[in-house]
């Protein structure tokens, strides 16, 4: 059983180009972010990322779980900038923003 079974959730994805010259670029040219969001309270219940090392995706998911996106990505951006110190950080942030923007666009419909 997952943490989101029985909850009103959607899956939103976002992608961003990875900067040339980084190790990640040698394997992937894009970074993908998948967020599972509880629609009733605008909270991320799970996340996954396309990375070479699973631990990286696990750590990012850990940082995002339980975070509210009701007021945008400001708090998440600050958290990632402080705690995810890797080349390609900007691409990760852009992929998260893209997924959250897609979610908010869906909510407006």
Tab-separated table of C-alpha atoms in Angstrom:
chain	number	residue	atom	x	y	z
A	1	UNK	CA	0.000	0.000	0.000
A	2	UNK	CA	1.334	3.438	-0.903
A	3	UNK	CA	1.080	6.612	1.144
A	4	UNK	CA	-1.438	8.006	-1.314
A	5	UNK	CA	-3.902	5.145	-1.674
A	6	UNK	CA	-7.340	6.273	-0.637
A	7	UNK	CA	-6.418	9.941	-1.135
A	8	UNK	CA	-7.669	12.254	-3.874
A	9	UNK	CA	-4.450	12.585	-5.857
A	10	UNK	CA	-3.182	13.577	-9.274
A	11	UNK	CA	0.175	12.972	-10.904
A	12	UNK	CA	1.835	16.021	-12.464
A	13	UNK	CA	5.086	15.943	-14.424
A	14	UNK	CA	7.583	18.587	-15.413
A	15	UNK	CA	10.794	18.526	-17.415
A	16	UNK	CA	13.813	20.785	-17.858
A	17	UNK	CA	17.037	20.728	-19.846
A	18	UNK	CA	20.162	19.744	-17.955
A	19	UNK	CA	23.188	22.041	-18.371
A	20	UNK	CA	25.932	20.776	-20.669
A	21	UNK	CA	29.138	19.800	-18.924
A	22	UNK	CA	27.452	18.065	-15.992
A	23	UNK	CA	27.594	14.337	-15.370
A	24	UNK	CA	23.816	14.178	-15.550
A	25	UNK	CA	23.885	15.663	-19.065
A	26	UNK	CA	26.086	12.794	-20.249
A	27	UNK	CA	23.285	10.348	-19.444
A	28	UNK	CA	20.154	12.500	-19.723
A	29	UNK	CA	19.625	15.767	-21.541
A	30	UNK	CA	16.440	16.370	-19.575
A	31	UNK	CA	15.562	15.982	-15.926
A	32	UNK	CA	12.035	14.811	-15.226
A	33	UNK	CA	10.027	15.443	-12.093
A	34	UNK	CA	6.875	13.529	-11.197
A	35	UNK	CA	4.802	14.771	-8.279
A	36	UNK	CA	1.838	13.018	-6.714
A	37	UNK	CA	-0.278	15.755	-5.189
A	38	UNK	CA	-3.220	15.503	-2.804
A	39	UNK	CA	-5.876	17.638	-4.491
A	40	UNK	CA	-7.838	18.199	-1.270
A	41	UNK	CA	-5.006	19.993	0.519
A	42	UNK	CA	-2.477	20.873	-2.242
A	43	UNK	CA	0.293	18.836	-0.595
A	44	UNK	CA	2.941	16.717	-2.297
A	45	UNK	CA	2.552	13.147	-1.086
A	46	UNK	CA	5.308	11.626	-3.203
A	47	UNK	CA	7.855	12.533	-5.872
A	48	UNK	CA	10.316	10.929	-8.263
A	49	UNK	CA	13.050	12.243	-10.536
A	50	UNK	CA	15.057	10.914	-13.464
A	51	UNK	CA	18.601	10.571	-12.164
A	52	UNK	CA	21.502	8.213	-12.627
A	53	UNK	CA	21.668	7.453	-8.911
A	54	UNK	CA	18.477	6.417	-7.167
A	55	UNK	CA	19.640	7.994	-3.897
A	56	UNK	CA	19.446	11.449	-5.503
A	57	UNK	CA	15.815	10.955	-6.463
A	58	UNK	CA	15.058	9.483	-3.030
A	59	UNK	CA	16.587	12.479	-1.277
A	60	UNK	CA	14.661	14.989	-3.362
A	61	UNK	CA	11.437	13.076	-2.780
A	62	UNK	CA	12.164	13.141	0.957
A	63	UNK	CA	12.590	16.940	0.822
A	64	UNK	CA	9.301	17.416	-1.054
A	65	UNK	CA	6.952	15.016	0.734
A	66	UNK	CA	4.433	16.861	2.869
A	67	UNK	CA	5.215	20.271	1.333
A	68	UNK	CA	2.292	22.513	0.478
A	69	UNK	CA	2.119	23.987	-2.997
A	70	UNK	CA	-0.996	26.041	-2.319
A	71	UNK	CA	1.013	29.282	-2.454
A	72	UNK	CA	3.445	28.351	-5.222
A	73	UNK	CA	7.030	27.164	-5.103
A	74	UNK	CA	8.812	29.831	-3.038
A	75	UNK	CA	9.413	27.677	0.044
A	76	UNK	CA	10.370	24.650	-2.056
A	77	UNK	CA	12.805	26.734	-4.124
A	78	UNK	CA	14.551	27.976	-0.996
A	79	UNK	CA	14.712	24.460	0.464
A	80	UNK	CA	16.228	22.983	-2.694
A	81	UNK	CA	18.761	25.827	-2.966
A	82	UNK	CA	19.872	25.243	0.626
A	83	UNK	CA	19.897	21.440	0.746
A	84	UNK	CA	20.436	20.103	-2.785
A	85	UNK	CA	23.933	21.221	-3.675
A	86	UNK	CA	24.637	19.695	-7.079
A	87	UNK	CA	25.372	20.803	-10.624
A	88	UNK	CA	22.059	21.006	-12.421
A	89	UNK	CA	20.211	22.364	-9.385
A	90	UNK	CA	18.525	24.950	-11.608
A	91	UNK	CA	17.181	22.266	-13.936
A	92	UNK	CA	15.771	20.360	-10.974
A	93	UNK	CA	14.034	23.515	-9.737
A	94	UNK	CA	12.697	24.220	-13.217
A	95	UNK	CA	11.272	20.693	-13.515
A	96	UNK	CA	9.570	21.037	-10.110
A	97	UNK	CA	8.128	24.434	-11.111
A	98	UNK	CA	6.870	22.976	-14.395
A	99	UNK	CA	5.070	20.118	-12.610
A	100	UNK	CA	3.523	22.479	-10.045
A	101	UNK	CA	2.495	24.962	-12.752
A	102	UNK	CA	0.847	22.129	-14.682
A	103	UNK	CA	-1.029	21.122	-11.527
A	104	UNK	CA	-2.244	24.687	-10.871
A	105	UNK	CA	-3.361	25.043	-14.502
A	106	UNK	CA	-5.413	21.845	-14.135
A	107	UNK	CA	-7.000	23.198	-10.944
A	108	UNK	CA	-8.131	26.374	-12.743
A	109	UNK	CA	-10.156	24.377	-15.281
